[in-house]
N, CA and C of each residue as an Amber inpcrd file, in Angstrom:
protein
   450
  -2.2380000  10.5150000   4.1000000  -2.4710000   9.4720000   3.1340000
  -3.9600000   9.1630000   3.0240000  -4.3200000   9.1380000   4.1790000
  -6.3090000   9.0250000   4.2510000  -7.0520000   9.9220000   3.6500000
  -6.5340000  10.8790000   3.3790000  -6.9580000  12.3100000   3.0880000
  -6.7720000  12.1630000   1.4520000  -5.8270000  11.8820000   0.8270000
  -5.9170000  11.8680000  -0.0920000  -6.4160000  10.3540000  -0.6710000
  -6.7500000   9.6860000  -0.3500000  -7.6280000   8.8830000  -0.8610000
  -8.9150000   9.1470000  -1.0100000  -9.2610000   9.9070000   0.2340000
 -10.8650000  10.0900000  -0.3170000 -10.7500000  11.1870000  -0.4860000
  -9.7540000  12.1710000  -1.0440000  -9.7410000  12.6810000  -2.0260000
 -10.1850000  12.4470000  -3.7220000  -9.0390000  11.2430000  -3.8660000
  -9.5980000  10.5830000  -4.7830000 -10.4880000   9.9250000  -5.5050000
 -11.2340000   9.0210000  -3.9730000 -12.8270000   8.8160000  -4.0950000
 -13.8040000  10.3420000  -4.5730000 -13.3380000  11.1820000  -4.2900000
 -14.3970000  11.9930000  -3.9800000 -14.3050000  12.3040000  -5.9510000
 -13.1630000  12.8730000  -6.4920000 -12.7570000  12.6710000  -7.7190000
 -13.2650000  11.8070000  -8.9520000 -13.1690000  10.5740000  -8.2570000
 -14.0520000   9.3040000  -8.5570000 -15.6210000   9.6150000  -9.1780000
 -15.8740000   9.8390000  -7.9600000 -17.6200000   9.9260000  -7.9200000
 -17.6480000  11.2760000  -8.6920000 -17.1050000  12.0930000  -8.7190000
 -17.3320000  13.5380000  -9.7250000 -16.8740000  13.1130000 -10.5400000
 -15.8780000  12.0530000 -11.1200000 -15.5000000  12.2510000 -12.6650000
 -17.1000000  10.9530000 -13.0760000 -17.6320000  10.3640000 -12.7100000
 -18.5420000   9.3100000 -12.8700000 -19.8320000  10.1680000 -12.8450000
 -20.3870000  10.9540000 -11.4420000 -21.2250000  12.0120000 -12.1400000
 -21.0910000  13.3940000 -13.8770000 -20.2460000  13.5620000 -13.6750000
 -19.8070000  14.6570000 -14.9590000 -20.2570000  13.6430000 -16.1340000
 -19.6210000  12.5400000 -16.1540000 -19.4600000  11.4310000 -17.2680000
 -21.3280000  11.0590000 -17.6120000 -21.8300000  10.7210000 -16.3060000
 -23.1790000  10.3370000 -16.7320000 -24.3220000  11.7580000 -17.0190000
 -23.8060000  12.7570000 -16.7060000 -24.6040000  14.3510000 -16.9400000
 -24.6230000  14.3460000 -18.3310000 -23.0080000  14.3130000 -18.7310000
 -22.5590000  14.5880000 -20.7450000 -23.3950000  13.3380000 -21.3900000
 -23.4230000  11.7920000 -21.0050000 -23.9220000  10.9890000 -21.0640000
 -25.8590000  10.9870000 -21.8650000 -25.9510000  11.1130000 -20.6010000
 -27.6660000  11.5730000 -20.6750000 -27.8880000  12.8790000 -21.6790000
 -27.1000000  14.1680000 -21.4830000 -27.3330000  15.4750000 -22.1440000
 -26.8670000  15.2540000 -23.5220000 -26.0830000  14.7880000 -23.9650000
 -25.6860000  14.5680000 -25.1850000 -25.9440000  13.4390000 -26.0320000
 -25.9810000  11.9310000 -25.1900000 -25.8270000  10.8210000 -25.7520000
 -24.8790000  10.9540000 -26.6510000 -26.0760000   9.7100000 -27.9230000
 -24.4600000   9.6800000 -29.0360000 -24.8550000  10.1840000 -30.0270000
 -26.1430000  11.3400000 -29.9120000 -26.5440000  11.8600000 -31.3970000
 -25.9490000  12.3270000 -32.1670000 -24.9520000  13.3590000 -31.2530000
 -24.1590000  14.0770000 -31.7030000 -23.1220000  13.7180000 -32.4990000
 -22.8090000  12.8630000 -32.6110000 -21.1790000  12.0120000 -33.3350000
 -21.7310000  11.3430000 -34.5880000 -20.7920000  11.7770000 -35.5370000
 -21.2650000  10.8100000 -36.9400000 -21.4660000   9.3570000 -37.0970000
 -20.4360000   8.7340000 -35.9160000 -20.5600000   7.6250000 -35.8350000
 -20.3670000   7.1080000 -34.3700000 -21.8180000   6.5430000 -33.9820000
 -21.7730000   6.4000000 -32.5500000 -20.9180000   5.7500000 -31.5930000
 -19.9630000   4.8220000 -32.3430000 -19.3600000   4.0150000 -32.0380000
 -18.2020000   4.8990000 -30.7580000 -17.6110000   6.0460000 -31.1440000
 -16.6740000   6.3060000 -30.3330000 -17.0140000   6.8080000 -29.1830000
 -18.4940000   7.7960000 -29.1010000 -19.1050000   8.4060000 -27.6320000
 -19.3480000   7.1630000 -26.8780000 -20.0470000   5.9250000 -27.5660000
 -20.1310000   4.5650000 -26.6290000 -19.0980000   4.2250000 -26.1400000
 -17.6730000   4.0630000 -26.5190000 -16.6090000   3.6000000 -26.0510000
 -16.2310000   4.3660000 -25.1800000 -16.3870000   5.7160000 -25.2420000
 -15.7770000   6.9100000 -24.2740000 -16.6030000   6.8160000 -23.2220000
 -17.3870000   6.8530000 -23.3070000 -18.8330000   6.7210000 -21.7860000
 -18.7130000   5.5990000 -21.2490000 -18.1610000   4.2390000 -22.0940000
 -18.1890000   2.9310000 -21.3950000 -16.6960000   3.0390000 -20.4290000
 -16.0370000   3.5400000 -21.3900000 -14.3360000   3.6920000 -20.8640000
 -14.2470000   4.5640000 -19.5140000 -14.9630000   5.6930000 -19.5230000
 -14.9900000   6.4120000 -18.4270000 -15.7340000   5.9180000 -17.0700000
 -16.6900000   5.2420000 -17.9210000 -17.8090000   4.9110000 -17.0390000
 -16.6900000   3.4050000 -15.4530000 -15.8790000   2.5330000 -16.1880000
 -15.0160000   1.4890000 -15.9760000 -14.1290000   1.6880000 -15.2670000
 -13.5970000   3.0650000 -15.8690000 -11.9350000   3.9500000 -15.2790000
 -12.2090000   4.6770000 -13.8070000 -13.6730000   5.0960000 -13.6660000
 -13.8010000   5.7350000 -12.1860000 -13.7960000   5.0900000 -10.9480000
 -15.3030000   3.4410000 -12.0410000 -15.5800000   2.7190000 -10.5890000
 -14.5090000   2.0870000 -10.5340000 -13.4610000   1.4990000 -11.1400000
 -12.6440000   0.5820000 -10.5900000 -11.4560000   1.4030000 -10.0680000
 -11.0750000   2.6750000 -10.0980000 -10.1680000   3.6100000  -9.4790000
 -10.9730000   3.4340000  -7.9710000 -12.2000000   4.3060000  -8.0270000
 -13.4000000   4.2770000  -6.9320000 -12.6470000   2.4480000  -6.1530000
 -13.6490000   1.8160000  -6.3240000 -13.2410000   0.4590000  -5.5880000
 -11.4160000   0.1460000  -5.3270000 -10.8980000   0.6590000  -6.2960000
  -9.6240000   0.5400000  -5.2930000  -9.3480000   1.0220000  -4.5330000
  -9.4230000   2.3170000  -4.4590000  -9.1880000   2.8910000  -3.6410000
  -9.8170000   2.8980000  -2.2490000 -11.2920000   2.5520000  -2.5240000
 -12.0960000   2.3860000  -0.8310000 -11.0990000   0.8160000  -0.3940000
 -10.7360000  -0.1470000  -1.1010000 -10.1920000  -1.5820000  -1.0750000
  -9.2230000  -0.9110000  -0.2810000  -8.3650000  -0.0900000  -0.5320000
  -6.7620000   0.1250000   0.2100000  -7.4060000   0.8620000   1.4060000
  -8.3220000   1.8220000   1.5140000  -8.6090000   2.4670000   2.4510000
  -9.3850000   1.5900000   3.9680000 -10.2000000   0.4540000   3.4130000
 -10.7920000  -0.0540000   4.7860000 -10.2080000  -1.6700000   4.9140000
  -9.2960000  -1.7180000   4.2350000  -8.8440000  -3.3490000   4.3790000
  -7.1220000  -3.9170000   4.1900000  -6.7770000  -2.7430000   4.6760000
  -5.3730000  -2.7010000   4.4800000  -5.0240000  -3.1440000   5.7170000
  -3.7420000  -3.9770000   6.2750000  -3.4820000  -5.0490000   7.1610000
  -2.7970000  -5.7040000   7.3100000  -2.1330000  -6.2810000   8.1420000
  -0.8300000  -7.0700000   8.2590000  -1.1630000  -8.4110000   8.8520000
  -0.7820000  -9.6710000   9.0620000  -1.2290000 -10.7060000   9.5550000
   0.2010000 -11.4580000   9.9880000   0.4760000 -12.1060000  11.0850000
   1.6250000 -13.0710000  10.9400000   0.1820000 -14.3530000  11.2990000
   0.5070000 -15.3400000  10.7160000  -0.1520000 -16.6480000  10.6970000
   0.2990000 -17.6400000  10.8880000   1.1750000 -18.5740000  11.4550000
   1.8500000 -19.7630000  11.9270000   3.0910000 -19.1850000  11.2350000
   3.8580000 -19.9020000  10.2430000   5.0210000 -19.2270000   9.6100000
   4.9460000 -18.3580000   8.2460000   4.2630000 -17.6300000   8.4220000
   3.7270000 -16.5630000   7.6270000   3.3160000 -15.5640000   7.8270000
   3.8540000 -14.1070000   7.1050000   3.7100000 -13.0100000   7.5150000
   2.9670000 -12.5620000   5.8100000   1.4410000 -11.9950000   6.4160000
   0.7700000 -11.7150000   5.1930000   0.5950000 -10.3270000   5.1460000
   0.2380000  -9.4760000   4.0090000   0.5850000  -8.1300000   4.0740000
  -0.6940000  -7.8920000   3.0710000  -2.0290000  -6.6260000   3.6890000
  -3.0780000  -6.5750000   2.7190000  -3.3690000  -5.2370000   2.3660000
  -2.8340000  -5.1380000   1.1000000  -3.1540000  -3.6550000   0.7290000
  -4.2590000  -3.5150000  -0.3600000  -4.9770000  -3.4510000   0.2730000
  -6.8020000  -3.2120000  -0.2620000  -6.9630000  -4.4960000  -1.1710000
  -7.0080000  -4.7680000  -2.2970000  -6.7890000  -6.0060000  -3.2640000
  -6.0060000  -6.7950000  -3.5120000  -4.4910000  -6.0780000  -2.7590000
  -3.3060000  -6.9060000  -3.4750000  -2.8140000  -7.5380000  -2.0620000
  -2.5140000  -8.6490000  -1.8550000  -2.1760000  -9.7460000  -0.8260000
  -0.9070000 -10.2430000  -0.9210000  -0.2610000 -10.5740000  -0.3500000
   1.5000000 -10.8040000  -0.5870000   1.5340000 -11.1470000   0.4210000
   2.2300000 -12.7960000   0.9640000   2.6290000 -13.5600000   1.4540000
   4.0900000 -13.7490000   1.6800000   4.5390000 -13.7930000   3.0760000
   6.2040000 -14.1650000   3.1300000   6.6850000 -15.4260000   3.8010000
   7.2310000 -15.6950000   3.6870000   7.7980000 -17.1660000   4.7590000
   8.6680000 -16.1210000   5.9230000   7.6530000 -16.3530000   7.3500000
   8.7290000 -16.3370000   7.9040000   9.8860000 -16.4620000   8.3940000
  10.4420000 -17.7610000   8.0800000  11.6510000 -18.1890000   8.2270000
  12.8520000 -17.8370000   7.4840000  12.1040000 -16.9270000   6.4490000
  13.2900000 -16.4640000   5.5600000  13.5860000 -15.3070000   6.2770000
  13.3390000 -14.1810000   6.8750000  13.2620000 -12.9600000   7.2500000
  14.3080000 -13.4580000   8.4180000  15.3550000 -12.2030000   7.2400000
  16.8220000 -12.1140000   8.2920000  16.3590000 -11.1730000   9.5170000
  15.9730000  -9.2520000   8.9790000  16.0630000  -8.6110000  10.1450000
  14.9360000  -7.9360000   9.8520000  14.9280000  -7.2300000  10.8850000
  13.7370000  -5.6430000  10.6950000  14.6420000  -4.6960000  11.6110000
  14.2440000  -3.4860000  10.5020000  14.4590000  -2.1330000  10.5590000
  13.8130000  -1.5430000  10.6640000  13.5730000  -1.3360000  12.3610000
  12.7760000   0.5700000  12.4440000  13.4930000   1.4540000  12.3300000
  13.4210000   2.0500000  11.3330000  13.8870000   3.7660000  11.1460000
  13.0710000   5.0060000  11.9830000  13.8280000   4.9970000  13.0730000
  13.2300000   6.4500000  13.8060000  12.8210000   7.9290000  12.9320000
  14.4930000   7.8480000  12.1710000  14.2350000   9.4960000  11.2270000
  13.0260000   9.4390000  10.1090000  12.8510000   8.3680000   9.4990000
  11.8800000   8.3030000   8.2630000  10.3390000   7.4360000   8.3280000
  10.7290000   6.6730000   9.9800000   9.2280000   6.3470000  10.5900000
   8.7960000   5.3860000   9.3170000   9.4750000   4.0430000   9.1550000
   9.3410000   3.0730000   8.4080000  10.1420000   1.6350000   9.1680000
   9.1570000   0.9420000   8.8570000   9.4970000  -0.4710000   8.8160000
   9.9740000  -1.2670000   7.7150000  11.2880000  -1.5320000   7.8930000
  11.8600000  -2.9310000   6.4930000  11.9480000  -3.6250000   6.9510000
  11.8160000  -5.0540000   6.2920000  11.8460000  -6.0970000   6.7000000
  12.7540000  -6.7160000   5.7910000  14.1170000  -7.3190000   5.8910000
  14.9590000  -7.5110000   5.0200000  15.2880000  -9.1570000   4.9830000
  14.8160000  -9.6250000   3.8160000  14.8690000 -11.2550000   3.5650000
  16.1940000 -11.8380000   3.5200000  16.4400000 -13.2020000   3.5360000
  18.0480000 -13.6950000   3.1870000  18.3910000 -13.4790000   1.8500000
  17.5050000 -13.3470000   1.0680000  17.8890000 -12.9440000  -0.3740000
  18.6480000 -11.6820000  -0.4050000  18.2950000 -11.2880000   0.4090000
  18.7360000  -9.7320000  -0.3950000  17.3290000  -8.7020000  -0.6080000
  16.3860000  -9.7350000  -0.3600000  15.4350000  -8.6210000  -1.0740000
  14.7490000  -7.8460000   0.4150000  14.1900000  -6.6500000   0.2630000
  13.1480000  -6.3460000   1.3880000  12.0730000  -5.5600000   0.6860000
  11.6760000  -5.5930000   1.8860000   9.9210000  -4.6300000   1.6560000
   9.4820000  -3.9380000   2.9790000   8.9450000  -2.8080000   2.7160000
   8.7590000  -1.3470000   3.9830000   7.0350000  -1.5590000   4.1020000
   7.2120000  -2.2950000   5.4350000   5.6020000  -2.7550000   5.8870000
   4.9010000  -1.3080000   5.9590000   3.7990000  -0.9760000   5.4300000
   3.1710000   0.1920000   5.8460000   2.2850000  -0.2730000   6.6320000
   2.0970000   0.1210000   7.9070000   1.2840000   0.1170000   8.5970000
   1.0030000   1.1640000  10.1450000   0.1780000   1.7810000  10.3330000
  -0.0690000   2.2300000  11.4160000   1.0710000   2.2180000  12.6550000
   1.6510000   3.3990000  12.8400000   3.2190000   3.5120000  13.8480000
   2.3610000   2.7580000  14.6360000   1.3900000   2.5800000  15.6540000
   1.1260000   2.6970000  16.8060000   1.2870000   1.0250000  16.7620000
   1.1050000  -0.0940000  15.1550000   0.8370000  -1.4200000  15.1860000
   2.6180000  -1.6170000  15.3200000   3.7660000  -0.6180000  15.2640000
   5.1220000  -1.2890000  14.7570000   5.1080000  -2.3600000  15.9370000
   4.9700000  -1.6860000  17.1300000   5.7360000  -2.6600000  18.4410000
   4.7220000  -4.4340000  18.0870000   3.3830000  -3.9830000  17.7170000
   3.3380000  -5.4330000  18.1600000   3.2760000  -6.1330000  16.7760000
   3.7690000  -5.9670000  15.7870000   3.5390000  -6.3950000  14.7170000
   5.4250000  -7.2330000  14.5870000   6.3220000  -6.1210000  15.3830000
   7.6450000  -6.9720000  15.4650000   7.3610000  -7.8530000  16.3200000
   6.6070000  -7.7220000  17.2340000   6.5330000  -9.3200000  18.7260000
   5.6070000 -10.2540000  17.5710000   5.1880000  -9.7250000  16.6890000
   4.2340000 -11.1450000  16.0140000   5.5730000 -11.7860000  15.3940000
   6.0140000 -11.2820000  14.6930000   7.0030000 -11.3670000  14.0980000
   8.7040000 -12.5840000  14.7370000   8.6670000 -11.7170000  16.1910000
   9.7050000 -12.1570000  16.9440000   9.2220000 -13.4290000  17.3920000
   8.3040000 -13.2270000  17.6880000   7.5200000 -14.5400000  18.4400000
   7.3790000 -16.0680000  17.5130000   6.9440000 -15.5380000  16.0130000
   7.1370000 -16.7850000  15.1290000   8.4740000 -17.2600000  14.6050000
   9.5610000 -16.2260000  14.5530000  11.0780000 -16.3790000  14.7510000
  11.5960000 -15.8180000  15.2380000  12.4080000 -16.2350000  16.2830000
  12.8430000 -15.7590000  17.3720000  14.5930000 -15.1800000  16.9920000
  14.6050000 -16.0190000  16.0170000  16.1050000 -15.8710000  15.5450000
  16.1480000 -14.4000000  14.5720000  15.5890000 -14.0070000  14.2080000
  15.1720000 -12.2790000  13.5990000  15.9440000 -11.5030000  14.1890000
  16.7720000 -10.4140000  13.4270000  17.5830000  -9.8290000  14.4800000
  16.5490000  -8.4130000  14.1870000  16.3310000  -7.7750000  15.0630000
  15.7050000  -6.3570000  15.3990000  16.2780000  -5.0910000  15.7320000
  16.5490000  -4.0350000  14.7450000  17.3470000  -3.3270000  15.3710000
  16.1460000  -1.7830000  14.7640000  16.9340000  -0.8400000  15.5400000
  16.3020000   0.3670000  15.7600000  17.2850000   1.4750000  15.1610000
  17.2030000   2.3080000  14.8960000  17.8420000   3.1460000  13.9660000
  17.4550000   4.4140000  14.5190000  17.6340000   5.1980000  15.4700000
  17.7560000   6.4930000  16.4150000  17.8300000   7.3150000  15.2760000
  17.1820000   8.8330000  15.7130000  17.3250000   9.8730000  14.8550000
  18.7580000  10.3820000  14.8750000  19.3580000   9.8680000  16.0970000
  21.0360000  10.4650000  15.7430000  22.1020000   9.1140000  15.4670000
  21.2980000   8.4560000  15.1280000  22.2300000   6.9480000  14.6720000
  21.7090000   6.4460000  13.6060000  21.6250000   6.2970000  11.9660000
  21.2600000   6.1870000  11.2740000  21.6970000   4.3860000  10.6820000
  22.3290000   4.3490000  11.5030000  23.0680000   2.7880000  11.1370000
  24.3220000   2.8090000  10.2340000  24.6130000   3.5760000   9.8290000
  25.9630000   3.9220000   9.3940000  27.2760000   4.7210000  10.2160000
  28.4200000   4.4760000  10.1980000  29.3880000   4.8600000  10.9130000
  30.0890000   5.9020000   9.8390000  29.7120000   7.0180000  10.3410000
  30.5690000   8.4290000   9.6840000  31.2600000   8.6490000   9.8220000
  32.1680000   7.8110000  11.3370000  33.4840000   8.3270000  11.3770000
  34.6800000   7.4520000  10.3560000  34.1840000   6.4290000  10.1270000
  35.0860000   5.7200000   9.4610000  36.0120000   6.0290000   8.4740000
  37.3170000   6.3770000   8.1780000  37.9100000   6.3800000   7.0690000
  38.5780000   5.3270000   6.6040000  38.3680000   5.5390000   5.1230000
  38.8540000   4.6380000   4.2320000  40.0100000   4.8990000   3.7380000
């Protein structure tokens, strides 16, 4: 996933160099009416750096927080806040190496974060509600019962 981000950066900065080469080498002499090379150079010029800045945003500031009764979640620009007290369970999935976190609503969301943060990011978690049920999901136990017939 790191890899292809600054992949993308790297993309970034070459589609923003290419853009300012045609830029400078051509300007807007060339066009009958200058109006559209300005928009295209401004448009391109807008579309890289702010791809560019998102992407370094997700790459060095991405993060998880529990905070008194709040579990905050930071993916480069975008910030999302939960009540902890709503959070029925969490699900580690061994086979697919993901964290859910499943609300009383009904709703959930798959924390991305660093395997090595799961253990202590559930004790942040457990620790601000204790009532959280935690379960683990084995590569040969998927949480479903196969033998069951209906």
């Amino acid at each position: 996933m790191k890899a292809l981000m600054i992949l993308g950066m790297v993309l970034c900065a070459g589609g923003f160099g290419l853009n300012l080469f045609y830029c400078i080498r051509n300007g807007i002499s060339h066009a009958a009416d200058p109006v559209y090379p300005i928009l295209q150079y401004v448009l391109m010029f807008v579309v890289t750096v702010v791809l560019f800045v998102l992407l370094l945003s997700i790459l060095l500031f991405s993060s998880y927080s529990v905070e008194g009764k709040f579990f905050k979640t930071k993916f480069g620009l975008i910030v999302s806040k939960y009540d902890v007290e709503k959070i029925k369970e969490v699900v580690l999935d061994r086979k697919t190496n993901k964290l859910t976190v499943h609300f009383e609503s009904g709703e959930f969301i798959v924390v991305v974060v660093k395997q090595e943060w799961y253990e202590s990011f559930i004790d942040a978690v457990l620790e601000a509600n204790p009532k959280i049920e935690y379960t683990v999901n084995s590569l040969e136990n998927d949480g479903t019962n196969k033998d069951d017939k209906k």
